[in-house]
Short mmCIF file of C-alpha atoms in Angstrom, two decimals:
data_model
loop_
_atom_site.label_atom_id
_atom_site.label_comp_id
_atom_site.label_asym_id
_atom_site.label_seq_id
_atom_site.Cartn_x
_atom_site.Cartn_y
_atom_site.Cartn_z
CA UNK A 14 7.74 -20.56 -0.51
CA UNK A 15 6.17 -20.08 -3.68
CA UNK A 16 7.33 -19.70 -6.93
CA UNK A 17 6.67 -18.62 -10.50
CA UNK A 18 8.51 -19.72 -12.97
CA UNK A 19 7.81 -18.07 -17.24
CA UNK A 20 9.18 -19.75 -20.42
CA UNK A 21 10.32 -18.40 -22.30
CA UNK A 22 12.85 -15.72 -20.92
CA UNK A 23 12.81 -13.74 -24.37
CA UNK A 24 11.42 -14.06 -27.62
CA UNK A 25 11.67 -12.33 -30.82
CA UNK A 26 9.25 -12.71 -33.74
CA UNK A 27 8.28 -11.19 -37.31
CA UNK A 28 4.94 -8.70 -37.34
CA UNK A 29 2.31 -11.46 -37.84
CA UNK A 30 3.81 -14.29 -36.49
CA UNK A 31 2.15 -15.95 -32.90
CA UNK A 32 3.44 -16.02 -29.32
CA UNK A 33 2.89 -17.81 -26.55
CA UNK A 34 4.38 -17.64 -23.53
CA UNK A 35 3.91 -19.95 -20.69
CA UNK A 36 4.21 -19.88 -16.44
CA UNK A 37 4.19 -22.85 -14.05
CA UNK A 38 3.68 -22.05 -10.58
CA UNK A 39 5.03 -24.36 -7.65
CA UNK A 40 2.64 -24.64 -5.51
CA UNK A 41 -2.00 -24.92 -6.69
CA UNK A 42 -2.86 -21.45 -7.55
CA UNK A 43 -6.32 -20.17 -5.90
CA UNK A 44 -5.87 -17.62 -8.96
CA UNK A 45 -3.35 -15.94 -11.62
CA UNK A 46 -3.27 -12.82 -13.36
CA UNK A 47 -1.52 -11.25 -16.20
CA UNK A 48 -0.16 -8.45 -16.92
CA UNK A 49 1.94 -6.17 -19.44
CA UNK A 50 4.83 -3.49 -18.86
CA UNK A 51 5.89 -1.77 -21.63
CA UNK A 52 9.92 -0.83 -21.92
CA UNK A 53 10.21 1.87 -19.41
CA UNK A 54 6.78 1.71 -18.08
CA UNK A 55 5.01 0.76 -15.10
CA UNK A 56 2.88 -3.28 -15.24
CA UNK A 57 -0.48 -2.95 -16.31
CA UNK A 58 -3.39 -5.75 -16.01
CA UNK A 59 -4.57 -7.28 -18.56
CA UNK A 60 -6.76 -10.46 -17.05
CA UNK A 61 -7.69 -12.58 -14.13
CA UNK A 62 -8.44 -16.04 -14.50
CA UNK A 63 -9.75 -17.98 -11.25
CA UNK A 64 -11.51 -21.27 -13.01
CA UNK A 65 -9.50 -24.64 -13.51
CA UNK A 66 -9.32 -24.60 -17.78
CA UNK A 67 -10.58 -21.22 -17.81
CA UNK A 68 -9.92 -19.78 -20.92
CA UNK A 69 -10.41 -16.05 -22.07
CA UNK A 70 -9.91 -14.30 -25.09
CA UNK A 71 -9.44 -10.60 -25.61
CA UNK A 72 -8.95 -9.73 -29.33
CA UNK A 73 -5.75 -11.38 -30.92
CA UNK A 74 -4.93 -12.19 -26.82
CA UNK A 75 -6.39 -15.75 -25.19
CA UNK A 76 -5.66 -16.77 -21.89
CA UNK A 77 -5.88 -20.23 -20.04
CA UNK A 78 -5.79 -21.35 -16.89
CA UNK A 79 -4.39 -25.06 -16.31
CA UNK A 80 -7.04 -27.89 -15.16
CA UNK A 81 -4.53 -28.38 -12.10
CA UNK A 82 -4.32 -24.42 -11.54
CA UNK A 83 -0.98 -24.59 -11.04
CA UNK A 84 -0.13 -23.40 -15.01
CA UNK A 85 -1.53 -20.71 -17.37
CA UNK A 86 -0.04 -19.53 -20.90
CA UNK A 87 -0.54 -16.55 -22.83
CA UNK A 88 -0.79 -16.25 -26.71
CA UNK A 89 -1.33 -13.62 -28.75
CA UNK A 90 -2.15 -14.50 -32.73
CA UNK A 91 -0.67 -12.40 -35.31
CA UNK A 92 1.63 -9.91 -32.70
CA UNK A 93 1.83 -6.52 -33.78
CA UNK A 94 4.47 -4.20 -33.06
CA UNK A 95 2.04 -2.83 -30.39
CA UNK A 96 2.43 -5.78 -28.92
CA UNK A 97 6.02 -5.13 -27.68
CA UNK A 98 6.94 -5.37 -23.95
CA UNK A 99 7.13 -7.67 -20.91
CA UNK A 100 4.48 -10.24 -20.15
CA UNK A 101 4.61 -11.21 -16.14
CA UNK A 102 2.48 -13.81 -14.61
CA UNK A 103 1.42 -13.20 -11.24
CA UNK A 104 -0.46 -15.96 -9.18
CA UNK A 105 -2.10 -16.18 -5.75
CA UNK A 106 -2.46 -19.13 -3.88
CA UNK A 107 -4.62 -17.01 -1.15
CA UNK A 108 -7.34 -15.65 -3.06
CA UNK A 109 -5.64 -12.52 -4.32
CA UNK A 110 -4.27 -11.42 -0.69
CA UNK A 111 -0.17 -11.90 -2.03
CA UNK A 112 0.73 -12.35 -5.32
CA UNK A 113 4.13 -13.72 -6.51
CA UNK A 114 5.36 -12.22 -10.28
CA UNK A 115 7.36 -14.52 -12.59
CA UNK A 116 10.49 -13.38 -14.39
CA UNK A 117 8.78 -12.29 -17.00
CA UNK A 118 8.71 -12.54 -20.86
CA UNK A 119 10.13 -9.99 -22.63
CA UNK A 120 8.69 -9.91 -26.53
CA UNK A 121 10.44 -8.00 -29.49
CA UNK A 122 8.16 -7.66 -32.40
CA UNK A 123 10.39 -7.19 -35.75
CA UNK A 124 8.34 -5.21 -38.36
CA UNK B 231 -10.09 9.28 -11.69
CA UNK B 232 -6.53 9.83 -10.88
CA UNK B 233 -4.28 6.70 -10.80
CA UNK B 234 -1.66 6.08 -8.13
CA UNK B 235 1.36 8.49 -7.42
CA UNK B 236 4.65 8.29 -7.12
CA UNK B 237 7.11 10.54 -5.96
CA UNK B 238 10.49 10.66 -6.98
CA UNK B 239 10.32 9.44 -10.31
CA UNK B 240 14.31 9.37 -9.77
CA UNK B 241 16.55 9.43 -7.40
CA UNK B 242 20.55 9.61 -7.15
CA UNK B 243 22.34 9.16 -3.78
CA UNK B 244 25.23 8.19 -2.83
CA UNK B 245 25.79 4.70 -0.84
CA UNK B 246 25.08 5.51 2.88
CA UNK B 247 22.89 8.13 2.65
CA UNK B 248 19.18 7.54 3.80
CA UNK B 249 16.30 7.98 0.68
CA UNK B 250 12.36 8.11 1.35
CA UNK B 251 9.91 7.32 -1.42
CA UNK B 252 6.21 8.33 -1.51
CA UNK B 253 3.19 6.66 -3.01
CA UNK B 254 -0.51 8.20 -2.59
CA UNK B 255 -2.93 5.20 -3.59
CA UNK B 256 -6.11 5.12 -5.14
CA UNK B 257 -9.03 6.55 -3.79
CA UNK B 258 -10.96 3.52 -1.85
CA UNK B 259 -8.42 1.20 -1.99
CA UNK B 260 -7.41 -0.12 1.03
CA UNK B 261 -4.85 -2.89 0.48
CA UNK B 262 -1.53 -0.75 -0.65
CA UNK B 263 1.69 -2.74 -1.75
CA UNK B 264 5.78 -1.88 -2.19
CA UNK B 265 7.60 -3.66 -4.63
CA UNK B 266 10.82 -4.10 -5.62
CA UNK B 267 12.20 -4.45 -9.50
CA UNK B 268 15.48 -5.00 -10.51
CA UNK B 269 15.73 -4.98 -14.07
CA UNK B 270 15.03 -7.33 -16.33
CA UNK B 271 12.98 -9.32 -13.34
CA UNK B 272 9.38 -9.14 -12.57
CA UNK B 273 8.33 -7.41 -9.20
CA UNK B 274 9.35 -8.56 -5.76
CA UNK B 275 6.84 -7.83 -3.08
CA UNK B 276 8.26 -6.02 0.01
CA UNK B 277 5.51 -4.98 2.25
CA UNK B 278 1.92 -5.26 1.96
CA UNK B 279 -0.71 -3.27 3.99
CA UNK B 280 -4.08 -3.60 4.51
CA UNK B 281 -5.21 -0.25 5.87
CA UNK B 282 -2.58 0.82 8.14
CA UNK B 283 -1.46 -2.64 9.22
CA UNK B 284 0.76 -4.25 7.47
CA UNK B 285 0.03 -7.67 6.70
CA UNK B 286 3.17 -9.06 5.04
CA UNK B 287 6.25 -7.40 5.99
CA UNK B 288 8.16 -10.72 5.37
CA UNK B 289 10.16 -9.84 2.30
CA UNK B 290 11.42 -6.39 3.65
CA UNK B 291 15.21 -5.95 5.08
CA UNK B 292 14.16 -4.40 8.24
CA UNK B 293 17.62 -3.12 9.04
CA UNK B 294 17.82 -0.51 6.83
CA UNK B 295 14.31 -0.65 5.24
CA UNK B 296 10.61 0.80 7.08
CA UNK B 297 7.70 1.82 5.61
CA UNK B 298 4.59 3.42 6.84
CA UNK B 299 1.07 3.68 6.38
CA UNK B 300 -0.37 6.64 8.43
CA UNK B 301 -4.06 6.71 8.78
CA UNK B 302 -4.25 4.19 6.16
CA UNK B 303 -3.78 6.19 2.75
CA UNK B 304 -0.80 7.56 1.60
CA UNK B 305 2.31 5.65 2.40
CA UNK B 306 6.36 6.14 2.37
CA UNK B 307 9.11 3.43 2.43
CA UNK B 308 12.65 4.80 3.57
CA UNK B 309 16.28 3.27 3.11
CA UNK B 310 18.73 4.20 5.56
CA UNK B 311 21.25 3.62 4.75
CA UNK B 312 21.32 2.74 1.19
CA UNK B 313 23.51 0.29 -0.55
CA UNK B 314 24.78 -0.01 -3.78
CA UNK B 315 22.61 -2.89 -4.51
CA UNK B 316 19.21 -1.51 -3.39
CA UNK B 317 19.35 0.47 -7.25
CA UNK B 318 16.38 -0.65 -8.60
CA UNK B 319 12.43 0.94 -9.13
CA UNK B 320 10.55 0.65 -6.57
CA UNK B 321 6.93 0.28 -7.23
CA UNK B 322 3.73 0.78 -5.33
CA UNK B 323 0.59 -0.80 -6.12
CA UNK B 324 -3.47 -0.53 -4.79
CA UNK B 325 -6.00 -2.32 -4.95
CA UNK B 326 -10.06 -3.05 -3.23
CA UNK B 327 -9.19 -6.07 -0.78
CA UNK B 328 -9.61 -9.49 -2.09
CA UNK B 329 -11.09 -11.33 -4.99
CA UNK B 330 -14.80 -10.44 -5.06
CA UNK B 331 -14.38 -7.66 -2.70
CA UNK B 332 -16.99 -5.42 -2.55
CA UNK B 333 -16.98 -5.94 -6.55
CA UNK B 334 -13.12 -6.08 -6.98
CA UNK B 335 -11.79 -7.69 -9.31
CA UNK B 336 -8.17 -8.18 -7.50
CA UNK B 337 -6.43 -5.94 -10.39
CA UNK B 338 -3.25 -4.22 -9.17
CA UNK B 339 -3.11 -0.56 -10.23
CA UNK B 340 0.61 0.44 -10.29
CA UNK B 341 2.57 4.02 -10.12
CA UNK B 342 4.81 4.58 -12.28
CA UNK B 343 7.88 3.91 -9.96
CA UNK B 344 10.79 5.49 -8.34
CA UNK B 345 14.01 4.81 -10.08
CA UNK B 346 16.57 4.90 -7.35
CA UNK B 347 20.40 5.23 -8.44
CA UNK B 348 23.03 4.40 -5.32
CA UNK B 349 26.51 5.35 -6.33
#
């Protein structure tokens, strides 16, 4: 079946410093969205992308879709403690009608 | 507009005893999902219904797990009985049907979960 994979599993940074984080996907994605839980809350969207090389940028946040659709990364410029929580991948290889969640990546942001 | 609801936030039971959890979805939105998290991992689909069928019952441990969709809005999963491992939140989700669905945009809206505790 299908699988999501995120890299990395954790990462810590200083206030200011960049992040990415990254999510490969095992089988051609039809499309892949993103999303945010913060500690002890509930996942909360942040984008869809549905375009091979989409990219899309909200604020210090840009998001890219892989020309095979089968990747997409996440980075967010100069993090801000705000920025603290889990980022999940979650891609569809239906056209939105089942989506599979990766692990996750779980971002400290050290003021 | 109110988001979806979840009820118990929390639950305790003891291993072998049965547990229901509730979820009232969105207004409109017809597709209406059960996930599992364990923590630290992302969300594990377990059932997903579109209307009051559901479409993808694949992923849920039908001996001891059923869910239900009655007239194709609010919806309940039960345990019965529960294990020590089933302690985990269990999430519901809604959302318009498909991408481009009458305007959707696919976006999941989430509860806030049901924390269940087996001891």
């Amino acid at each position: 079946g299908q699988q999501v994979m995120q890299i990395p599993q954790y990462q810590h940074v200083q206030e200011g410093e960049d992040f990415t984080t990254y999510c490969n996907s095992s089988t051609t994605l039809s499309n892949i969205q993103w999303y945010k839980q913060r500690p002890g809350g509930h996942p909360v969207f942040l984008i869809q992308l549905v375009k091979s090389g989409e990219v899309k940028k909200q604020k210090r946040l840009t998001f890219q879709f892989g020309e095979a659709k089968k990747n997409s990364s996440l980075h967010i410029t100069a993090t801000q403690t705000t920025d603290v929580g889990t980022y999940f991948c979650a891609g569809s290889d239906n056209y939105g009608q089942n989506f599979v969640f990766g692990p996750g990546t779980r971002l400290s942001v050290l003021p | 507009e109110a988001g979806v609801v979840q009820s118990p936030r929390y639950k305790i039971i003891e291993k072998k005893q049965p547990v229901a959890f509730w979820c009232n979805p969105i207004s409109g939105h017809n597709t209406l999902y059960w996930y599992l998290q364990n923590l630290g991992q992302g969300p594990e689909l377990l059932i997903r219904y579109e209307n009051e069928e559901a479409v993808d019952d694949s992923q849920l441990p039908k001996d001891r797990f059923s869910a239900e969709r009655l007239k194709g809005v609010d919806s309940t999963l039960k345990i019965q009985p529960a294990e020590l491992g089933d302690s985990a939140v269990y999430l519901c989700a809604s959302s318009l049907s498909g991408l481009g669905w009458q305007g959707s945009t696919g976006e999941l809206f989430f509860g806030e979960g049901s924390r269940l505790t087996v001891l």
